[in-house]
Short mmCIF file of C-alpha atoms and ligand atoms in Angstrom, two decimals:
data_model
loop_
_atom_site.label_atom_id
_atom_site.label_comp_id
_atom_site.label_asym_id
_atom_site.label_seq_id
_atom_site.Cartn_x
_atom_site.Cartn_y
_atom_site.Cartn_z
CA MET W 1 -157.71 -108.91 -34.60
CA ALA W 2 -157.50 -109.16 -38.18
CA VAL W 3 -159.62 -107.28 -41.46
CA ALA W 4 -160.10 -109.19 -44.46
CA VAL W 5 -162.03 -108.02 -48.04
CA ALA W 6 -163.17 -110.63 -50.63
CA HIS W 7 -164.56 -110.26 -53.59
CA PRO W 8 -167.82 -112.59 -54.80
CA ASN W 9 -168.00 -114.62 -57.85
CA ILE W 10 -170.00 -115.45 -60.74
CA ALA W 11 -170.32 -118.88 -62.05
CA LEU W 12 -169.54 -119.36 -65.74
CA VAL W 13 -170.48 -123.32 -65.13
CA LYS W 14 -173.30 -123.65 -62.46
CA TYR W 15 -173.33 -125.84 -60.02
CA TRP W 16 -176.95 -126.12 -58.14
CA GLY W 17 -177.41 -129.04 -55.36
CA LYS W 18 -175.66 -130.67 -53.14
CA ARG W 19 -173.63 -134.23 -52.86
CA PRO W 20 -175.83 -136.35 -50.15
CA GLY W 21 -174.87 -136.33 -46.84
CA HIS W 22 -172.34 -133.65 -44.01
CA GLY W 23 -170.14 -131.08 -45.99
CA ASN W 24 -172.52 -128.82 -47.85
CA VAL W 25 -170.46 -130.18 -51.26
CA PRO W 26 -171.30 -129.34 -54.56
CA ALA W 27 -173.19 -132.35 -56.21
CA THR W 28 -170.92 -131.30 -59.82
CA PRO W 29 -168.20 -129.18 -60.97
CA SER W 30 -168.47 -125.16 -61.64
CA LEU W 31 -165.69 -122.71 -62.84
CA SER W 32 -166.68 -118.89 -62.02
CA ILE W 33 -165.40 -115.50 -62.47
CA THR W 34 -164.04 -113.75 -59.48
CA LEU W 35 -164.69 -109.90 -59.25
CA ASP W 36 -163.66 -106.59 -58.54
CA GLY W 37 -165.09 -103.66 -57.52
CA LEU W 38 -167.89 -105.29 -54.99
CA THR W 39 -166.44 -105.90 -51.88
CA THR W 40 -167.77 -107.47 -48.67
CA ARG W 41 -165.27 -106.54 -46.03
CA THR W 42 -165.09 -108.20 -42.52
CA ARG W 43 -163.67 -107.30 -39.61
CA VAL W 44 -162.65 -110.26 -36.54
CA ASP W 45 -161.75 -109.41 -32.69
CA ALA W 46 -161.89 -111.66 -29.99
CA ALA W 47 -164.19 -110.45 -27.47
CA ALA W 48 -166.43 -111.26 -24.66
CA GLU W 49 -168.60 -112.97 -26.30
CA ASP W 50 -169.40 -113.81 -30.02
CA SER W 51 -171.38 -111.49 -31.72
CA LEU W 52 -172.44 -110.35 -35.54
CA GLU W 53 -172.70 -107.62 -37.26
CA ILE W 54 -173.45 -107.00 -40.90
CA ASN W 55 -173.43 -103.50 -42.42
CA GLY W 56 -174.24 -102.11 -38.84
CA GLU W 57 -177.29 -104.27 -38.01
CA GLY W 58 -176.57 -106.85 -34.53
CA ARG W 59 -177.57 -110.45 -36.34
CA GLN W 60 -178.12 -113.98 -36.13
CA ASP W 61 -177.00 -116.13 -38.84
CA ALA W 62 -177.83 -119.56 -38.89
CA LYS W 63 -174.68 -119.88 -41.05
CA VAL W 64 -172.39 -118.00 -39.92
CA ALA W 65 -173.27 -119.93 -36.38
CA GLY W 66 -172.79 -123.40 -37.61
CA LEU W 67 -169.34 -123.07 -39.78
CA ILE W 68 -167.95 -120.71 -36.57
CA ALA W 69 -169.33 -124.21 -34.12
CA ALA W 70 -167.64 -126.87 -36.73
CA LEU W 71 -164.36 -124.30 -36.31
CA ARG W 72 -164.39 -125.36 -33.18
CA GLU W 73 -164.94 -128.25 -33.21
CA ARG W 74 -160.89 -128.09 -34.92
CA PHE W 75 -159.07 -125.26 -33.59
CA VAL W 76 -159.12 -123.81 -29.80
CA LEU W 77 -161.32 -119.73 -30.71
CA PRO W 78 -162.18 -117.75 -27.79
CA ALA W 79 -165.47 -115.68 -28.20
CA MET W 80 -165.15 -113.07 -31.37
CA ARG W 81 -167.02 -109.91 -32.81
CA ILE W 82 -167.60 -109.98 -36.56
CA THR W 83 -168.69 -106.96 -38.17
CA SER W 84 -168.44 -107.14 -41.89
CA CYS W 85 -169.50 -105.02 -44.52
CA GLY W 86 -169.88 -104.44 -47.77
CA ASN W 87 -170.64 -102.07 -51.23
CA PHE W 88 -173.54 -103.80 -53.02
CA PRO W 89 -177.20 -105.01 -51.86
CA VAL W 90 -176.99 -108.22 -49.97
CA GLY W 91 -179.48 -111.75 -50.65
CA ALA W 92 -180.22 -110.08 -54.36
CA GLY W 93 -178.32 -112.41 -56.71
CA LEU W 94 -175.40 -111.24 -56.65
CA ALA W 95 -173.22 -113.56 -54.28
CA SER W 96 -172.71 -111.57 -51.01
CA SER W 97 -172.73 -114.81 -49.05
CA ALA W 98 -169.29 -116.20 -51.49
CA SER W 99 -167.83 -113.39 -50.67
CA GLY W 100 -168.78 -112.60 -47.15
CA PHE W 101 -167.78 -116.56 -46.64
CA ALA W 102 -164.54 -115.84 -48.13
CA ALA W 103 -163.35 -112.68 -46.07
CA LEU W 104 -165.10 -114.24 -42.86
CA VAL W 105 -162.43 -117.31 -43.16
CA THR W 106 -159.77 -115.39 -43.73
CA ALA W 107 -160.36 -113.01 -41.03
CA VAL W 108 -160.97 -115.46 -38.44
CA ASP W 109 -157.72 -117.26 -39.95
CA GLU W 110 -155.46 -114.19 -39.01
CA THR W 111 -156.93 -112.96 -36.00
CA PHE W 112 -156.36 -116.45 -34.44
CA SER W 113 -153.09 -117.64 -36.24
CA LEU W 114 -154.62 -120.73 -37.60
CA GLY W 115 -152.04 -120.96 -40.38
CA LEU W 116 -154.59 -122.36 -43.08
CA SER W 117 -153.58 -122.44 -46.44
CA PRO W 118 -156.18 -120.44 -49.18
CA SER W 119 -156.97 -124.68 -50.12
CA ALA W 120 -157.57 -125.25 -46.67
CA ARG W 121 -159.72 -122.23 -46.30
CA ALA W 122 -161.41 -122.77 -49.65
CA ALA W 123 -163.04 -126.04 -47.61
CA TRP W 124 -163.78 -123.68 -44.41
CA ALA W 125 -165.89 -120.70 -46.44
CA ARG W 126 -167.97 -123.55 -48.79
CA ARG W 127 -169.43 -125.21 -44.94
CA GLY W 128 -170.98 -122.13 -44.97
CA SER W 129 -171.52 -121.22 -48.47
CA ALA W 130 -170.35 -124.02 -51.24
CA SER W 131 -169.80 -120.99 -54.03
CA ALA W 132 -167.23 -119.35 -51.36
CA ALA W 133 -165.34 -121.25 -52.07
CA ARG W 134 -164.15 -120.07 -54.61
CA SER W 135 -163.96 -116.97 -53.56
CA LEU W 136 -160.46 -117.41 -51.78
CA PHE W 137 -158.99 -117.21 -55.56
CA GLY W 138 -158.98 -114.75 -57.98
CA GLY W 139 -159.05 -114.28 -61.71
CA PHE W 140 -160.86 -117.99 -62.97
CA VAL W 141 -161.66 -120.30 -60.54
CA ALA W 142 -162.77 -124.07 -60.84
CA LEU W 143 -164.82 -125.83 -57.33
CA ASP W 144 -164.47 -129.46 -58.43
CA PRO W 145 -166.44 -131.79 -55.15
CA ASP W 146 -163.71 -133.75 -54.11
CA ALA W 147 -161.29 -131.66 -55.23
CA GLY W 148 -162.33 -127.88 -54.10
CA ALA W 149 -161.40 -124.72 -55.03
CA SER W 150 -158.67 -123.91 -56.82
CA ALA W 151 -156.94 -121.29 -59.67
CA VAL W 152 -157.85 -122.02 -63.34
CA LEU W 153 -156.05 -118.41 -65.00
CA ASP W 154 -155.25 -115.31 -63.71
CA ARG W 155 -156.52 -112.83 -63.96
CA ASP W 156 -154.48 -110.52 -65.79
CA GLU W 157 -154.35 -113.41 -68.21
CA TRP W 158 -157.46 -112.78 -69.81
CA PRO W 159 -158.98 -109.30 -68.37
CA LEU W 160 -162.04 -110.06 -69.28
CA GLU W 161 -164.56 -107.13 -68.21
CA VAL W 162 -168.30 -107.72 -66.65
CA VAL W 163 -171.37 -105.31 -66.92
CA ILE W 164 -173.75 -106.09 -63.96
CA ALA W 165 -177.16 -104.57 -65.67
CA VAL W 166 -179.33 -104.22 -61.43
CA THR W 167 -183.17 -105.09 -62.15
CA SER W 168 -184.82 -105.31 -58.48
CA ASP W 169 -182.66 -104.84 -55.39
CA ALA W 170 -185.00 -107.24 -53.26
CA VAL W 171 -183.88 -109.72 -51.31
CA LYS W 172 -184.63 -113.49 -53.57
CA ALA W 173 -188.32 -115.13 -51.66
CA VAL W 174 -186.31 -118.50 -52.02
CA SER W 175 -182.82 -118.73 -50.68
CA SER W 176 -180.11 -120.73 -53.06
CA THR W 177 -180.00 -123.11 -50.40
CA GLU W 178 -183.62 -124.08 -50.02
CA GLY W 179 -184.19 -123.73 -53.93
CA MET W 180 -180.63 -125.91 -55.03
CA GLU W 181 -183.10 -128.67 -52.56
CA ARG W 182 -186.04 -128.32 -53.69
CA SER W 183 -184.94 -129.06 -57.21
CA ARG W 184 -182.89 -132.24 -56.59
CA SER W 185 -186.21 -133.66 -54.85
CA THR W 186 -188.75 -133.02 -56.98
CA SER W 187 -187.29 -131.84 -60.96
CA PRO W 188 -187.32 -134.05 -63.42
CA PHE W 189 -184.84 -132.52 -65.27
CA TYR W 190 -181.90 -132.70 -61.85
CA GLY W 191 -180.81 -136.06 -63.94
CA ALA W 192 -180.23 -134.38 -67.32
CA TRP W 193 -178.19 -131.63 -64.83
CA MET W 194 -175.94 -133.80 -62.99
CA GLN W 195 -175.17 -136.12 -66.45
CA SER W 196 -174.07 -133.29 -68.10
CA THR W 197 -172.27 -130.82 -65.92
CA ALA W 198 -169.20 -132.29 -66.29
CA THR W 199 -168.91 -131.62 -70.02
CA ASP W 200 -169.52 -128.06 -69.83
CA PHE W 201 -167.75 -127.59 -67.06
CA ASP W 202 -164.90 -129.19 -69.43
CA GLU W 203 -165.63 -126.95 -72.65
CA ALA W 204 -165.64 -124.34 -70.33
CA CYS W 205 -161.83 -124.70 -68.97
CA ARG W 206 -161.05 -125.94 -72.79
CA ALA W 207 -162.09 -122.37 -73.65
CA ILE W 208 -160.45 -120.63 -71.44
CA ARG W 209 -157.28 -122.48 -71.70
CA LEU W 210 -156.96 -121.30 -74.96
CA ARG W 211 -158.74 -117.80 -74.46
CA ASP W 212 -161.19 -118.45 -77.05
CA PHE W 213 -164.57 -116.29 -75.96
CA GLU W 214 -166.75 -117.46 -78.51
CA ALA W 215 -166.42 -120.97 -77.06
CA LEU W 216 -166.72 -119.88 -73.74
CA ALA W 217 -169.88 -118.43 -74.70
CA ASP W 218 -171.51 -120.19 -75.88
CA THR W 219 -171.14 -123.08 -72.45
CA ALA W 220 -171.88 -120.13 -70.27
CA GLU W 221 -175.05 -119.58 -71.82
CA HIS W 222 -176.19 -122.13 -72.32
CA SER W 223 -175.27 -123.26 -68.50
CA CYS W 224 -177.33 -120.62 -67.47
CA LEU W 225 -180.15 -121.25 -69.30
CA LYS W 226 -180.12 -124.86 -68.45
CA LEU W 227 -179.78 -124.10 -65.36
CA HIS W 228 -183.12 -121.76 -64.72
CA ALA W 229 -185.13 -124.93 -66.74
CA LEU W 230 -184.04 -127.15 -64.17
CA MET W 231 -185.26 -124.31 -61.69
CA LEU W 232 -188.49 -124.08 -63.08
CA SER W 233 -188.88 -127.07 -63.54
CA THR W 234 -188.78 -127.71 -59.84
CA ARG W 235 -191.70 -127.65 -58.01
CA PRO W 236 -192.59 -125.21 -57.07
CA GLY W 237 -191.42 -123.75 -59.85
CA LEU W 238 -187.64 -121.36 -59.35
CA LEU W 239 -188.33 -117.54 -61.42
CA TYR W 240 -185.62 -115.25 -60.44
CA TRP W 241 -186.07 -113.47 -63.44
CA ASN W 242 -188.46 -110.22 -63.60
CA ALA W 243 -189.34 -108.50 -67.44
CA GLY W 244 -185.93 -106.31 -66.88
CA THR W 245 -183.73 -109.89 -67.01
CA ILE W 246 -185.60 -111.12 -69.79
CA ASP W 247 -185.28 -107.32 -71.59
CA ALA W 248 -181.45 -107.23 -70.51
CA ILE W 249 -181.05 -110.94 -72.10
CA ARG W 250 -182.51 -109.74 -75.67
CA ALA W 251 -180.27 -106.95 -74.89
CA VAL W 252 -176.80 -109.01 -75.22
CA ARG W 253 -178.53 -111.27 -77.09
CA GLY W 254 -178.60 -108.48 -79.77
CA LEU W 255 -175.35 -107.19 -79.65
CA ARG W 256 -173.72 -110.97 -79.40
CA GLY W 257 -175.64 -111.70 -82.99
CA ALA W 258 -174.17 -108.64 -84.32
CA GLY W 259 -170.51 -109.35 -83.58
CA THR W 260 -170.02 -107.69 -80.42
CA PRO W 261 -168.23 -109.95 -78.00
CA VAL W 262 -170.25 -110.50 -75.33
CA PHE W 263 -172.65 -113.40 -73.04
CA PHE W 264 -175.11 -112.86 -70.75
CA THR W 265 -174.73 -114.94 -67.36
CA ILE W 266 -177.89 -115.18 -64.64
CA ASP W 267 -177.85 -116.62 -61.13
CA ALA W 268 -180.81 -117.14 -58.40
CA GLY W 269 -181.53 -113.28 -58.41
CA PRO W 270 -183.40 -111.19 -61.48
CA GLN W 271 -180.21 -109.63 -62.09
CA VAL W 272 -178.13 -110.19 -65.43
CA LYS W 273 -173.74 -110.24 -66.00
CA ALA W 274 -173.24 -109.35 -69.01
CA VAL W 275 -169.88 -110.82 -69.56
CA CYS W 276 -167.53 -109.49 -72.26
CA LEU W 277 -163.91 -108.62 -73.39
CA PRO W 278 -162.44 -104.61 -72.48
CA ALA W 279 -163.00 -103.83 -76.22
CA ALA W 280 -166.71 -104.48 -76.19
CA THR W 281 -168.34 -102.92 -72.55
CA THR W 282 -168.56 -99.26 -72.96
CA THR W 283 -170.96 -100.67 -75.51
CA VAL W 284 -172.83 -103.52 -74.09
CA ALA W 285 -172.81 -100.87 -70.72
CA ASP W 286 -174.36 -98.39 -73.10
CA ARG W 287 -176.79 -100.15 -74.57
CA LEU W 288 -178.13 -102.09 -71.27
CA ARG W 289 -178.41 -98.41 -69.60
CA GLU W 290 -180.76 -97.68 -72.54
CA LEU W 291 -183.15 -100.69 -71.01
CA SER W 292 -186.10 -98.93 -68.90
CA GLY W 293 -186.27 -102.40 -66.58
CA VAL W 294 -182.30 -101.54 -65.42
CA LYS W 295 -182.02 -99.84 -62.56
CA ARG W 296 -178.43 -98.98 -62.48
CA VAL W 297 -175.60 -100.41 -64.31
CA MET W 298 -172.25 -101.31 -62.75
CA ARG W 299 -168.59 -102.21 -64.80
CA VAL W 300 -166.58 -104.09 -63.31
CA GLY W 301 -163.49 -105.97 -63.93
CA LEU W 302 -161.78 -109.67 -62.11
CA GLY W 303 -160.73 -109.44 -59.09
CA ALA W 304 -157.89 -110.96 -56.67
CA GLY W 305 -158.77 -113.92 -54.40
CA ALA W 306 -159.55 -112.89 -50.80
CA ARG W 307 -157.22 -111.42 -48.43
CA VAL W 308 -156.12 -109.39 -45.21
CA VAL W 309 -155.70 -105.97 -45.36
CA GLU W 310 -154.48 -103.36 -43.17
CA ASP W 311 -157.51 -102.14 -40.77
C1 LIG A 401 -173.15 -120.97 -58.85
N1 LIG A 401 -175.47 -120.43 -57.30
O1 LIG A 401 -173.02 -122.29 -59.11
C2 LIG A 401 -174.86 -121.32 -58.69
C3 LIG A 401 -175.53 -121.03 -59.41
C4 LIG A 401 -176.63 -119.72 -58.14
C5 LIG A 401 -176.78 -120.54 -59.38
O2 LIG A 401 -174.27 -121.56 -55.44
O3 LIG A 401 -176.42 -123.32 -50.02
O4 LIG A 401 -174.82 -119.55 -52.05
O5 LIG A 401 -174.93 -121.62 -49.72
O6 LIG A 401 -174.42 -123.05 -50.07
O7 LIG A 401 -173.22 -121.64 -52.93
C6 LIG A 401 -175.93 -120.22 -55.27
O8 LIG A 401 -175.71 -120.19 -53.81
O9 LIG A 401 -175.29 -122.13 -51.86
C7 LIG A 401 -174.71 -120.77 -55.93
P1 LIG A 401 -175.90 -122.74 -50.34
P2 LIG A 401 -174.66 -121.04 -52.20
O10 LIG A 401 -173.15 -119.83 -58.02
#
């Protein structure tokens, strides 16, 4: 048996939409930061029959079953018991599937001595959930449709911090998988999204290399708002925000306009992630905590990639 931990990641340049065909390959490049503090811990044991338990509850999960079946086409794997727990809400726009699949593949690799490299583990994790490929690495991470996931910059090289404003713990009504397929097939903006994302990715990589916070802030907020415009233009429209989300966006914009080094990003859920330079974290957290639509605030730094730990 082995135990692995992984952290969720949040994209600063978003992906939304798959390439046609098999393999769960994103259609466009994306760039993320891996978060510390939020953690999924997964244990894999050889067992008499397959089972899955998440946060203490027995579960059937088609994506987990599909990934294990795909691994069995390539490797000889016995039946296994998978036990996973996390310290943050599942399915609420905090990338629980990313940390979940990254930890699962890492634990399977170790338990059954598959000898996979981080890049190979990322490719397997991507089959479970595409953004999971990014959680194999720490710090700043790129996910290219052709080249796969790779580290761009170590977390110590630019230690940004993130304040997460949780505005709801409810599970999202439309999953990312379903939502992005709906956008691809119905949004009149999907072509523009596909065409413009590579430029956002190049701009963000450059900003990270130069440690240019303002340039990264501009590109990341643009990518986020463009993603949500794409979602809104889908039929039926995808609206992941609530009133607290809007209040938090306005608060972050107010701070940034007054010179505080902070920008917002939002995924397929209502939580607002405020990315900031460490000197601004307390100011940002205090401001977001004041908002009536914000249930609680979490402060996290940048995290390491998925790894095996002692039980
Ligand atoms: C991202 N998101 O780049 C974008 C932005 C959410 C909004 O990747 O279908 O969990 O399981 O492969 O990777 C969420 O989608 O989707 C996601 P599946 P995934 O982070």
